[in-house]
Amino acid sequence: MNIQSALKQACVILRDNNIKTANLDSEILMSYVIRKDKKYITLNHNKKLLPKNISNFKKLISQRASGKPIAYLMGKKDFWNYEFIVTSDVLIPRPETELIVEQVLKIGKNKSKLKILEIGVGSGCIILSILREKKDYLGTGIDINKKCLEVSKTNAFKLGVTNRVKFFKSDID
């Protein structure tokens, strides 16, 4: 099976399951499976797929058809200027949430050594993006869910800010 035929089959499956972004989702998942960008897929439609890639792609398409979000399938989501690991334990960062980061950076434009607290830290995308932008800020993230904190810690390590952020498992009530 080549890329083009796999994409066509995937689109049919996704459309039949009312996935409105069937074409885009199929291409994103194909890129993920074969570890190539969209340009490669466009230019190499007739390229044969390895059996393991076909199997992985079909599995992901099946999960997407059942409604599982792309970010959870890929285990990552871009936010602000960075890539964050996401699991089903955290909410997927939304583009409009970037406005929070933008406003904090705007308000703190001429300030230094601020301490930031995020309650319900989830993946850490807000606080960690701010810390990456402001090298002298410190942060504290609180969440009631241990698994969220593990994801946040992984993202903090990945972004190189572990020395400036602390995470606590706590119910703020």
PDB file of C-alpha atoms in Angstrom:
ATOM      1  CA  MET A   1       0.000   0.000   0.000  1.00  0.00           C
ATOM      2  CA  ASN A   2       1.283   3.465  -0.859  1.00  0.00           C
ATOM      3  CA  ILE A   3       0.797   6.776   0.969  1.00  0.00           C
ATOM      4  CA  GLN A   4      -1.982   7.981  -1.328  1.00  0.00           C
ATOM      5  CA  SER A   5      -4.131   4.863  -1.017  1.00  0.00           C
ATOM      6  CA  ALA A   6      -3.663   4.769   2.772  1.00  0.00           C
ATOM      7  CA  LEU A   7      -4.719   8.419   3.021  1.00  0.00           C
ATOM      8  CA  LYS A   8      -7.788   7.836   0.857  1.00  0.00           C
ATOM      9  CA  GLN A   9      -8.905   4.882   2.972  1.00  0.00           C
ATOM     10  CA  ALA A  10      -8.304   6.854   6.158  1.00  0.00           C
ATOM     11  CA  CYS A  11     -10.343   9.808   4.900  1.00  0.00           C
ATOM     12  CA  VAL A  12     -13.291   7.565   4.126  1.00  0.00           C
ATOM     13  CA  ILE A  13     -13.171   6.028   7.596  1.00  0.00           C
ATOM     14  CA  LEU A  14     -12.913   9.404   9.310  1.00  0.00           C
ATOM     15  CA  ARG A  15     -15.674  10.998   7.203  1.00  0.00           C
ATOM     16  CA  ASP A  16     -17.947   8.019   7.889  1.00  0.00           C
ATOM     17  CA  ASN A  17     -17.396   8.744  11.588  1.00  0.00           C
ATOM     18  CA  ASN A  18     -18.222  12.446  11.227  1.00  0.00           C
ATOM     19  CA  ILE A  19     -14.672  13.736  11.618  1.00  0.00           C
ATOM     20  CA  LYS A  20     -14.899  17.089   9.843  1.00  0.00           C
ATOM     21  CA  THR A  21     -11.140  17.449   9.373  1.00  0.00           C
ATOM     22  CA  ALA A  22     -10.658  14.012   7.822  1.00  0.00           C
ATOM     23  CA  ASN A  23      -8.093  15.064   5.194  1.00  0.00           C
ATOM     24  CA  LEU A  24      -5.981  17.122   7.565  1.00  0.00           C
ATOM     25  CA  ASP A  25      -6.133  14.554  10.354  1.00  0.00           C
ATOM     26  CA  SER A  26      -5.125  11.756   7.976  1.00  0.00           C
ATOM     27  CA  GLU A  27      -2.126  13.726   6.749  1.00  0.00           C
ATOM     28  CA  ILE A  28      -1.049  14.693  10.268  1.00  0.00           C
ATOM     29  CA  LEU A  29      -1.230  11.092  11.447  1.00  0.00           C
ATOM     30  CA  MET A  30       0.577   9.832   8.345  1.00  0.00           C
ATOM     31  CA  SER A  31       3.350  12.376   8.949  1.00  0.00           C
ATOM     32  CA  TYR A  32       3.586  11.220  12.526  1.00  0.00           C
ATOM     33  CA  VAL A  33       3.748   7.524  11.643  1.00  0.00           C
ATOM     34  CA  ILE A  34       6.363   7.804   8.900  1.00  0.00           C
ATOM     35  CA  ARG A  35       8.220  10.669  10.632  1.00  0.00           C
ATOM     36  CA  LYS A  36       8.133  12.956   7.619  1.00  0.00           C
ATOM     37  CA  ASP A  37       6.602  16.390   7.072  1.00  0.00           C
ATOM     38  CA  LYS A  38       3.521  17.244   5.028  1.00  0.00           C
ATOM     39  CA  LYS A  39       5.638  18.325   2.070  1.00  0.00           C
ATOM     40  CA  TYR A  40       7.157  14.838   1.888  1.00  0.00           C
ATOM     41  CA  ILE A  41       3.706  13.257   1.882  1.00  0.00           C
ATOM     42  CA  THR A  42       2.521  15.577  -0.893  1.00  0.00           C
ATOM     43  CA  LEU A  43       5.566  14.897  -3.048  1.00  0.00           C
ATOM     44  CA  ASN A  44       5.704  11.131  -2.415  1.00  0.00           C
ATOM     45  CA  HIS A  45       2.121   9.908  -2.718  1.00  0.00           C
ATOM     46  CA  ASN A  46       3.221   6.770  -4.555  1.00  0.00           C
ATOM     47  CA  LYS A  47       5.844   5.805  -1.975  1.00  0.00           C
ATOM     48  CA  LYS A  48       5.224   2.317  -0.568  1.00  0.00           C
ATOM     49  CA  LEU A  49       4.605   2.072   3.154  1.00  0.00           C
ATOM     50  CA  LEU A  50       6.247  -0.470   5.414  1.00  0.00           C
ATOM     51  CA  PRO A  51       3.831  -3.011   6.904  1.00  0.00           C
ATOM     52  CA  LYS A  52       4.497  -1.720  10.442  1.00  0.00           C
ATOM     53  CA  ASN A  53       3.673   1.834   9.305  1.00  0.00           C
ATOM     54  CA  ILE A  54       0.426   0.674   7.713  1.00  0.00           C
ATOM     55  CA  SER A  55      -0.524  -1.130  10.909  1.00  0.00           C
ATOM     56  CA  ASN A  56       0.315   1.866  13.130  1.00  0.00           C
ATOM     57  CA  PHE A  57      -1.500   4.261  10.813  1.00  0.00           C
ATOM     58  CA  LYS A  58      -4.658   2.119  10.748  1.00  0.00           C
ATOM     59  CA  LYS A  59      -4.612   1.873  14.542  1.00  0.00           C
ATOM     60  CA  LEU A  60      -4.353   5.661  14.891  1.00  0.00           C
ATOM     61  CA  ILE A  61      -7.091   6.254  12.322  1.00  0.00           C
ATOM     62  CA  SER A  62      -9.352   3.862  14.198  1.00  0.00           C
ATOM     63  CA  GLN A  63      -8.730   5.733  17.452  1.00  0.00           C
ATOM     64  CA  ARG A  64      -9.286   9.092  15.730  1.00  0.00           C
ATOM     65  CA  ALA A  65     -12.524   7.777  14.207  1.00  0.00           C
ATOM     66  CA  SER A  66     -13.730   6.979  17.716  1.00  0.00           C
ATOM     67  CA  GLY A  67     -13.188  10.638  18.636  1.00  0.00           C
ATOM     68  CA  LYS A  68      -9.798  10.587  20.330  1.00  0.00           C
ATOM     69  CA  PRO A  69      -8.036  13.940  19.732  1.00  0.00           C
ATOM     70  CA  ILE A  70      -4.945  14.107  17.535  1.00  0.00           C
ATOM     71  CA  ALA A  71      -2.829  15.560  20.355  1.00  0.00           C
ATOM     72  CA  TYR A  72      -3.520  12.548  22.564  1.00  0.00           C
ATOM     73  CA  LEU A  73      -2.770  10.165  19.711  1.00  0.00           C
ATOM     74  CA  MET A  74       0.568  11.834  19.038  1.00  0.00           C
ATOM     75  CA  GLY A  75       1.330  12.583  22.681  1.00  0.00           C
ATOM     76  CA  LYS A  76       2.291  16.173  21.940  1.00  0.00           C
ATOM     77  CA  LYS A  77       0.888  19.606  21.197  1.00  0.00           C
ATOM     78  CA  ASP A  78       2.493  22.852  20.102  1.00  0.00           C
ATOM     79  CA  PHE A  79       1.789  25.805  22.381  1.00  0.00           C
ATOM     80  CA  TRP A  80       3.301  29.287  22.292  1.00  0.00           C
ATOM     81  CA  ASN A  81       6.737  28.626  20.786  1.00  0.00           C
ATOM     82  CA  TYR A  82       7.238  25.164  22.213  1.00  0.00           C
ATOM     83  CA  GLU A  83       6.175  21.553  21.934  1.00  0.00           C
ATOM     84  CA  PHE A  84       4.540  20.045  25.017  1.00  0.00           C
ATOM     85  CA  ILE A  85       3.987  16.441  25.916  1.00  0.00           C
ATOM     86  CA  VAL A  86       0.320  15.728  26.576  1.00  0.00           C
ATOM     87  CA  THR A  87      -1.471  12.658  27.840  1.00  0.00           C
ATOM     88  CA  SER A  88      -5.113  11.936  28.465  1.00  0.00           C
ATOM     89  CA  ASP A  89      -4.431  13.018  32.068  1.00  0.00           C
ATOM     90  CA  VAL A  90      -4.115  16.689  31.039  1.00  0.00           C
ATOM     91  CA  LEU A  91      -6.211  19.059  28.981  1.00  0.00           C
ATOM     92  CA  ILE A  92      -4.933  19.783  25.487  1.00  0.00           C
ATOM     93  CA  PRO A  93      -3.492  23.320  25.357  1.00  0.00           C
ATOM     94  CA  ARG A  94      -5.768  25.548  23.298  1.00  0.00           C
ATOM     95  CA  PRO A  95      -4.580  28.357  21.017  1.00  0.00           C
ATOM     96  CA  GLU A  96      -6.672  30.966  22.860  1.00  0.00           C
ATOM     97  CA  THR A  97      -4.863  30.069  26.095  1.00  0.00           C
ATOM     98  CA  GLU A  98      -1.762  31.598  24.536  1.00  0.00           C
ATOM     99  CA  LEU A  99      -3.452  34.954  25.222  1.00  0.00           C
ATOM    100  CA  ILE A 100      -2.785  34.373  28.931  1.00  0.00           C
ATOM    101  CA  VAL A 101       0.934  33.949  28.265  1.00  0.00           C
ATOM    102  CA  GLU A 102       0.879  37.023  26.032  1.00  0.00           C
ATOM    103  CA  GLN A 103      -0.829  39.157  28.699  1.00  0.00           C
ATOM    104  CA  VAL A 104       1.482  38.010  31.504  1.00  0.00           C
ATOM    105  CA  LEU A 105       4.503  38.824  29.375  1.00  0.00           C
ATOM    106  CA  LYS A 106       3.008  42.199  28.478  1.00  0.00           C
ATOM    107  CA  ILE A 107       2.226  43.072  32.110  1.00  0.00           C
ATOM    108  CA  GLY A 108       5.659  41.863  33.266  1.00  0.00           C
ATOM    109  CA  LYS A 109       7.532  43.455  30.376  1.00  0.00           C
ATOM    110  CA  ASN A 110       9.637  45.768  32.545  1.00  0.00           C
ATOM    111  CA  LYS A 111       9.629  43.616  35.672  1.00  0.00           C
ATOM    112  CA  SER A 112      12.212  41.164  36.842  1.00  0.00           C
ATOM    113  CA  LYS A 113      12.362  38.286  39.282  1.00  0.00           C
ATOM    114  CA  LEU A 114       8.604  37.770  39.423  1.00  0.00           C
ATOM    115  CA  LYS A 115       7.178  34.667  41.053  1.00  0.00           C
ATOM    116  CA  ILE A 116       4.358  33.006  39.122  1.00  0.00           C
ATOM    117  CA  LEU A 117       1.759  30.652  40.598  1.00  0.00           C
ATOM    118  CA  GLU A 118      -0.411  28.457  38.411  1.00  0.00           C
ATOM    119  CA  ILE A 119      -3.227  26.543  40.049  1.00  0.00           C
ATOM    120  CA  GLY A 120      -4.391  23.528  38.045  1.00  0.00           C
ATOM    121  CA  VAL A 121      -1.136  23.374  36.142  1.00  0.00           C
ATOM    122  CA  GLY A 122      -2.031  20.405  33.887  1.00  0.00           C
ATOM    123  CA  SER A 123       0.658  20.040  31.224  1.00  0.00           C
ATOM    124  CA  GLY A 124       2.439  23.158  32.480  1.00  0.00           C
ATOM    125  CA  CYS A 125       2.099  24.934  29.153  1.00  0.00           C
ATOM    126  CA  ILE A 126       1.228  28.346  30.612  1.00  0.00           C
ATOM    127  CA  ILE A 127       3.759  28.634  33.414  1.00  0.00           C
ATOM    128  CA  LEU A 128       6.554  26.886  31.506  1.00  0.00           C
ATOM    129  CA  SER A 129       6.099  29.082  28.424  1.00  0.00           C
ATOM    130  CA  ILE A 130       6.354  32.168  30.627  1.00  0.00           C
ATOM    131  CA  LEU A 131       9.469  30.831  32.360  1.00  0.00           C
ATOM    132  CA  ARG A 132      11.111  30.106  28.998  1.00  0.00           C
ATOM    133  CA  GLU A 133      10.486  33.688  27.907  1.00  0.00           C
ATOM    134  CA  LYS A 134      11.553  35.323  31.180  1.00  0.00           C
ATOM    135  CA  LYS A 135      14.844  33.835  32.358  1.00  0.00           C
ATOM    136  CA  ASP A 136      14.726  35.456  35.812  1.00  0.00           C
ATOM    137  CA  TYR A 137      11.148  34.468  36.743  1.00  0.00           C
ATOM    138  CA  LEU A 138      10.389  31.642  39.168  1.00  0.00           C
ATOM    139  CA  GLY A 139       7.285  29.480  39.107  1.00  0.00           C
ATOM    140  CA  THR A 140       5.127  27.220  41.221  1.00  0.00           C
ATOM    141  CA  GLY A 141       2.577  24.845  39.751  1.00  0.00           C
ATOM    142  CA  ILE A 142      -0.132  23.191  41.812  1.00  0.00           C
ATOM    143  CA  ASP A 143      -2.410  20.376  40.756  1.00  0.00           C
ATOM    144  CA  ILE A 144      -4.537  17.833  42.565  1.00  0.00           C
ATOM    145  CA  ASN A 145      -3.647  15.126  40.047  1.00  0.00           C
ATOM    146  CA  LYS A 146      -0.285  13.370  40.431  1.00  0.00           C
ATOM    147  CA  LYS A 147      -0.263  12.334  36.757  1.00  0.00           C
ATOM    148  CA  CYS A 148      -0.676  15.967  35.657  1.00  0.00           C
ATOM    149  CA  LEU A 149       2.308  16.900  37.779  1.00  0.00           C
ATOM    150  CA  GLU A 150       4.382  14.146  36.172  1.00  0.00           C
ATOM    151  CA  VAL A 151       3.545  15.533  32.721  1.00  0.00           C
ATOM    152  CA  SER A 152       4.393  19.066  33.899  1.00  0.00           C
ATOM    153  CA  LYS A 153       7.729  17.923  35.316  1.00  0.00           C
ATOM    154  CA  THR A 154       8.578  16.151  32.060  1.00  0.00           C
ATOM    155  CA  ASN A 155       7.751  19.305  30.094  1.00  0.00           C
ATOM    156  CA  ALA A 156       9.793  21.448  32.498  1.00  0.00           C
ATOM    157  CA  PHE A 157      12.789  19.179  31.959  1.00  0.00           C
ATOM    158  CA  LYS A 158      12.282  19.209  28.197  1.00  0.00           C
ATOM    159  CA  LEU A 159      12.174  23.022  28.193  1.00  0.00           C
ATOM    160  CA  GLY A 160      15.154  23.354  30.517  1.00  0.00           C
ATOM    161  CA  VAL A 161      13.424  25.227  33.348  1.00  0.00           C
ATOM    162  CA  THR A 162      13.434  22.611  36.132  1.00  0.00           C
ATOM    163  CA  ASN A 163      15.721  24.755  38.272  1.00  0.00           C
ATOM    164  CA  ARG A 164      13.163  27.604  38.300  1.00  0.00           C
ATOM    165  CA  VAL A 165       9.885  25.772  38.869  1.00  0.00           C
ATOM    166  CA  LYS A 166       8.447  23.707  41.685  1.00  0.00           C
ATOM    167  CA  PHE A 167       5.383  21.495  41.506  1.00  0.00           C
ATOM    168  CA  PHE A 168       3.100  20.504  44.367  1.00  0.00           C
ATOM    169  CA  LYS A 169       0.260  18.040  44.624  1.00  0.00           C
ATOM    170  CA  SER A 170      -2.441  19.863  46.520  1.00  0.00           C
ATOM    171  CA  ASP A 171      -6.123  20.584  46.666  1.00  0.00           C
ATOM    172  CA  ILE A 172      -6.367  24.359  47.018  1.00  0.00           C
ATOM    173  CA  ASP A 173      -9.569  24.023  49.014  1.00  0.00           C
TER     174      ASP A 173
END
